[in-house]
Amino acid sequence: MKITILTLFPEMFTPLKSSIIGRAWKEGKLDIDIVDIRDYTEDKHKKCDDYPFGGGAGMVMMAQPVGSAIEAVDPDRTARRIYLSPKGQTFKQDKVYELVSHEHIVLLCGHYEGIDQRAIDLFIDEELSIGDYVLTGGELAAMVVADAVARYVDGVLSPESLVQESFSENLLEYPHYTRPVEYRGLSVPEVLRSGNHAEIDKWRREQSLAVTKKNRPDLL
Ligand code: 4FD
């Protein structure tokens, strides 16, 4: 799978290289291409933003550099082209499963007050939001989408870590413990040390239900 990220701030993606996703990238399981939109401007001063028609605060990213960058990275229009914006549909796990089925996804990051609507209308398939808050740019949102999708690419994660998720469908995770048995007066629940796997499964299901009821009753 290939993930192309279009941004005016390519240096923001440097930490990706030292992550789990970065390891998969180096091992050739995943291709991540960070593309600088500024490389596609036709302006002699490399300008990529301008004042909004109609007035108002802030700047708007110009359609031309964005359009030319998208056309350059996906000339046959075979990729799924996604714009990260606070007004997009909320990005959820079902969208992760859908996106991982695409051979190529393009993530477009906006800055300032957003991108000239004509670039969105002409070149974008869908607008996604990672949640109801505003960020200074779409880069962090694109990183969230890239990470969530990349972990389902073959060989990025161990199969065991993925199997677990499908079991706990629609419930939040039960609590996890490791050594030592006692830490600052708090002990690991006895049942987890009992070796009785029927009892352990039962306890974990109960804990999942309890935390879901408390934190996310909307999921029940
Ligand atoms: N909630 C998100 C995405 C981008 C963003 C931007 C218009 C601002 C939040 C388009 C205005 C993009 C999100 C950049 N903030 N900021 O997913």
CSV table of C-alpha atoms and ligand atoms in Angstrom, one decimal:
chain,number,residue,atom,x,y,z
A,1,MET,CA,0.0,0.0,0.0
A,2,LYS,CA,1.1,3.6,-0.7
A,3,ILE,CA,0.2,6.6,1.4
A,4,THR,CA,1.0,10.0,-0.2
A,5,ILE,CA,0.8,13.1,2.0
A,6,LEU,CA,0.5,16.5,0.4
A,7,THR,CA,1.6,19.3,2.7
A,8,LEU,CA,3.3,22.8,2.9
A,9,PHE,CA,5.2,21.5,6.0
A,10,PRO,CA,6.9,18.2,5.0
A,11,GLU,CA,9.3,18.5,8.0
A,12,MET,CA,6.4,17.8,10.4
A,13,PHE,CA,6.4,14.2,9.2
A,14,THR,CA,10.1,13.5,10.2
A,15,PRO,CA,9.0,11.6,13.5
A,16,LEU,CA,7.1,9.1,11.4
A,17,LYS,CA,10.4,7.6,10.2
A,18,SER,CA,11.4,6.6,13.7
A,19,SER,CA,8.0,5.0,14.5
A,20,ILE,CA,6.5,1.5,14.0
A,21,ILE,CA,5.1,2.8,10.8
A,22,GLY,CA,8.6,4.0,9.8
A,23,ARG,CA,10.0,0.5,10.4
A,24,ALA,CA,7.4,-1.0,8.1
A,25,TRP,CA,8.3,1.7,5.6
A,26,LYS,CA,12.0,0.9,5.7
A,27,GLU,CA,11.2,-2.8,5.4
A,28,GLY,CA,9.3,-2.1,2.2
A,29,LYS,CA,5.9,-3.2,3.5
A,30,LEU,CA,4.5,0.2,3.1
A,31,ASP,CA,5.4,3.2,0.9
A,32,ILE,CA,4.9,6.6,2.4
A,33,ASP,CA,5.6,9.6,0.2
A,34,ILE,CA,5.7,13.1,1.7
A,35,VAL,CA,5.2,15.7,-1.0
A,36,ASP,CA,5.8,19.5,-0.6
A,37,ILE,CA,2.9,21.3,-2.3
A,38,ARG,CA,5.2,24.4,-2.7
A,39,ASP,CA,7.2,22.4,-5.3
A,40,TYR,CA,4.2,22.7,-7.6
A,41,THR,CA,3.5,26.4,-7.4
A,42,GLU,CA,3.7,28.3,-10.7
A,43,ASP,CA,4.2,31.6,-8.9
A,44,LYS,CA,7.6,33.2,-9.3
A,45,HIS,CA,7.8,33.9,-5.6
A,46,LYS,CA,6.6,30.3,-4.8
A,47,LYS,CA,3.5,31.8,-3.1
A,48,CYS,CA,0.9,29.2,-2.2
A,49,ASP,CA,-1.7,31.3,-0.3
A,50,ASP,CA,-3.7,34.5,-0.8
A,51,TYR,CA,-6.3,36.7,0.7
A,52,PRO,CA,-9.9,35.4,0.8
A,53,PHE,CA,-12.5,36.8,-1.8
A,54,GLY,CA,-15.2,38.4,0.3
A,55,GLY,CA,-12.8,39.5,3.0
A,56,GLY,CA,-12.2,38.1,6.4
A,57,ALA,CA,-9.3,37.0,8.6
A,58,GLY,CA,-6.5,34.8,7.5
A,59,MET,CA,-5.3,33.4,4.2
A,60,VAL,CA,-6.5,30.7,1.8
A,61,MET,CA,-4.4,28.1,0.1
A,62,MET,CA,-4.4,28.6,-3.6
A,63,ALA,CA,-6.1,26.0,-5.9
A,64,GLN,CA,-3.2,25.9,-8.5
A,65,PRO,CA,-0.4,24.4,-6.3
A,66,VAL,CA,-2.8,22.0,-4.7
A,67,GLY,CA,-4.3,20.9,-8.0
A,68,SER,CA,-1.0,20.5,-9.7
A,69,ALA,CA,0.5,18.5,-6.8
A,70,ILE,CA,-2.5,16.1,-6.7
A,71,GLU,CA,-2.4,15.6,-10.5
A,72,ALA,CA,1.4,14.9,-10.2
A,73,VAL,CA,1.1,12.2,-7.5
A,74,ASP,CA,-2.1,10.5,-8.9
A,75,PRO,CA,-2.2,11.2,-12.7
A,76,ASP,CA,-4.5,8.3,-13.5
A,77,ARG,CA,-6.9,9.2,-10.6
A,78,THR,CA,-6.7,5.7,-9.2
A,79,ALA,CA,-6.0,6.8,-5.6
A,80,ARG,CA,-8.5,7.6,-2.9
A,81,ARG,CA,-8.1,11.3,-2.4
A,82,ILE,CA,-8.8,12.6,1.1
A,83,TYR,CA,-8.9,16.1,2.5
A,84,LEU,CA,-8.5,16.5,6.3
A,85,SER,CA,-10.7,19.3,7.6
A,86,PRO,CA,-12.8,20.0,10.7
A,87,LYS,CA,-15.9,19.9,8.6
A,88,GLY,CA,-15.3,16.4,7.2
A,89,GLN,CA,-17.2,13.3,8.2
A,90,THR,CA,-15.8,11.9,11.4
A,91,PHE,CA,-13.0,9.4,10.9
A,92,LYS,CA,-13.9,6.1,12.7
A,93,GLN,CA,-12.6,2.5,12.7
A,94,ASP,CA,-15.0,1.4,9.9
A,95,LYS,CA,-13.3,4.0,7.6
A,96,VAL,CA,-9.9,2.5,8.6
A,97,TYR,CA,-11.0,-0.9,7.2
A,98,GLU,CA,-12.4,0.7,4.1
A,99,LEU,CA,-9.2,2.7,3.4
A,100,VAL,CA,-6.8,-0.2,3.9
A,101,SER,CA,-8.5,-1.9,0.9
A,102,HIS,CA,-7.2,0.9,-1.4
A,103,GLU,CA,-3.8,0.4,-3.1
A,104,HIS,CA,-3.0,4.1,-2.8
A,105,ILE,CA,-4.4,6.9,-0.6
A,106,VAL,CA,-3.6,10.6,-0.9
A,107,LEU,CA,-4.0,12.8,2.2
A,108,LEU,CA,-4.2,16.5,1.6
A,109,CYS,CA,-3.3,18.8,4.5
A,110,GLY,CA,-4.6,22.3,4.6
A,111,HIS,CA,-3.3,25.3,6.6
A,112,TYR,CA,-4.4,28.8,7.3
A,113,GLU,CA,-8.2,29.0,6.9
A,114,GLY,CA,-8.3,26.1,4.5
A,115,ILE,CA,-8.0,25.5,0.7
A,116,ASP,CA,-9.7,27.2,-2.2
A,117,GLN,CA,-13.0,25.2,-2.6
A,118,ARG,CA,-12.4,24.6,-6.3
A,119,ALA,CA,-9.4,22.4,-5.6
A,120,ILE,CA,-11.6,20.4,-3.2
A,121,ASP,CA,-14.5,20.2,-5.7
A,122,LEU,CA,-12.2,19.2,-8.6
A,123,PHE,CA,-9.7,16.8,-7.0
A,124,ILE,CA,-11.0,15.4,-3.7
A,125,ASP,CA,-13.1,12.2,-3.2
A,126,GLU,CA,-13.9,12.7,0.5
A,127,GLU,CA,-13.4,15.1,3.4
A,128,LEU,CA,-12.5,13.6,6.8
A,129,SER,CA,-12.2,15.0,10.3
A,130,ILE,CA,-10.4,13.2,13.1
A,131,GLY,CA,-12.7,14.8,15.7
A,132,ASP,CA,-14.5,18.0,16.8
A,133,TYR,CA,-11.6,20.4,17.3
A,134,VAL,CA,-9.6,22.8,15.2
A,135,LEU,CA,-5.9,22.3,14.6
A,136,THR,CA,-3.4,24.8,13.1
A,137,GLY,CA,-3.1,22.4,10.1
A,138,GLY,CA,-4.2,19.1,8.7
A,139,GLU,CA,-0.8,17.4,9.2
A,140,LEU,CA,-1.6,15.9,12.7
A,141,ALA,CA,-4.9,14.7,11.3
A,142,ALA,CA,-3.2,13.1,8.3
A,143,MET,CA,-0.7,11.4,10.7
A,144,VAL,CA,-3.6,10.0,12.7
A,145,VAL,CA,-5.2,8.6,9.5
A,146,ALA,CA,-1.9,7.2,8.2
A,147,ASP,CA,-1.1,5.5,11.5
A,148,ALA,CA,-4.6,4.0,11.9
A,149,VAL,CA,-4.6,2.6,8.3
A,150,ALA,CA,-0.9,1.5,8.2
A,151,ARG,CA,-1.3,-0.9,11.2
A,152,TYR,CA,-3.6,-3.1,9.1
A,153,VAL,CA,-1.1,-3.4,6.3
A,154,ASP,CA,0.3,-7.0,6.1
A,155,GLY,CA,3.4,-7.3,8.3
A,156,VAL,CA,3.2,-4.0,10.1
A,157,LEU,CA,1.8,-5.5,13.3
A,158,SER,CA,1.9,-9.0,14.7
A,159,PRO,CA,-1.3,-10.9,13.8
A,160,GLU,CA,-1.9,-11.6,17.5
A,161,SER,CA,-2.3,-7.9,18.3
A,162,LEU,CA,-4.9,-7.5,15.6
A,163,VAL,CA,-6.9,-10.7,16.4
A,164,GLN,CA,-7.6,-9.4,19.9
A,165,GLU,CA,-9.4,-6.3,18.6
A,166,SER,CA,-12.0,-8.2,16.6
A,167,PHE,CA,-12.9,-10.2,19.7
A,168,SER,CA,-13.6,-7.2,21.8
A,169,GLU,CA,-15.9,-5.8,19.1
A,170,ASN,CA,-17.7,-2.6,20.1
A,171,LEU,CA,-16.4,-2.8,23.7
A,172,LEU,CA,-13.5,-0.9,25.3
A,173,GLU,CA,-10.4,-2.7,26.3
A,174,TYR,CA,-10.1,-4.4,29.7
A,175,PRO,CA,-7.2,-3.3,32.0
A,176,HIS,CA,-3.7,-4.7,31.4
A,177,TYR,CA,-1.1,-5.6,34.0
A,178,THR,CA,2.5,-6.8,34.0
A,179,ARG,CA,5.2,-7.4,36.7
A,180,PRO,CA,5.6,-6.6,39.5
A,181,VAL,CA,2.6,-8.2,41.3
A,182,GLU,CA,2.6,-5.2,43.7
A,183,TYR,CA,3.3,-1.5,42.9
A,184,ARG,CA,2.9,1.2,45.5
A,185,GLY,CA,0.4,-0.8,47.4
A,186,LEU,CA,-1.7,-1.8,44.4
A,187,SER,CA,-1.8,-5.5,43.4
A,188,VAL,CA,-2.5,-7.2,40.1
A,189,PRO,CA,-6.0,-8.8,40.3
A,190,GLU,CA,-5.7,-12.3,41.8
A,191,VAL,CA,-7.8,-13.9,38.9
A,192,LEU,CA,-5.1,-12.9,36.3
A,193,ARG,CA,-2.5,-14.9,38.3
A,194,SER,CA,-4.8,-17.9,38.8
A,195,GLY,CA,-4.1,-19.7,35.5
A,196,ASN,CA,-7.8,-20.3,35.1
A,197,HIS,CA,-8.5,-19.1,31.6
A,198,ALA,CA,-12.2,-19.4,31.7
A,199,GLU,CA,-12.2,-17.1,34.8
A,200,ILE,CA,-9.7,-14.7,33.2
A,201,ASP,CA,-11.9,-14.4,30.1
A,202,LYS,CA,-15.0,-13.8,32.2
A,203,TRP,CA,-13.2,-11.2,34.3
A,204,ARG,CA,-12.0,-9.4,31.2
A,205,ARG,CA,-15.4,-9.3,29.6
A,206,GLU,CA,-16.9,-7.9,32.8
A,207,GLN,CA,-14.2,-5.2,33.0
A,208,SER,CA,-14.7,-4.3,29.3
A,209,LEU,CA,-18.5,-3.9,29.9
A,210,ALA,CA,-18.0,-1.8,33.0
A,211,VAL,CA,-15.5,0.6,31.4
A,212,THR,CA,-17.7,0.9,28.3
A,213,LYS,CA,-20.8,1.6,30.5
A,214,LYS,CA,-18.8,4.3,32.4
A,215,ASN,CA,-16.9,6.1,29.6
A,216,ARG,CA,-18.8,5.3,26.4
A,217,PRO,CA,-22.4,4.3,27.1
A,218,ASP,CA,-23.2,5.3,23.5
A,219,LEU,CA,-21.4,2.2,22.3
A,220,LEU,CA,-23.7,-0.2,24.2
B,1,4FD,N1,-10.5,17.8,13.1
B,1,4FD,C1,-8.9,18.9,11.6
B,1,4FD,C2,-8.4,18.9,10.3
B,1,4FD,C3,-7.7,20.1,9.9
B,1,4FD,C4,-7.6,21.2,10.8
B,1,4FD,C5,-7.8,23.2,8.4
B,1,4FD,C6,-10.0,24.1,7.0
B,1,4FD,C7,-8.5,24.3,8.9
B,1,4FD,C8,-8.8,20.0,12.4
B,1,4FD,C9,-9.3,23.0,6.6
B,1,4FD,C10,-9.6,24.7,8.2
B,1,4FD,C11,-8.2,22.6,7.3
B,1,4FD,C12,-9.7,17.7,12.1
B,1,4FD,C13,-6.6,22.7,9.2
B,1,4FD,N2,-8.1,21.1,12.0
B,1,4FD,N3,-6.9,22.3,10.5
B,1,4FD,O1,-9.6,16.6,11.5
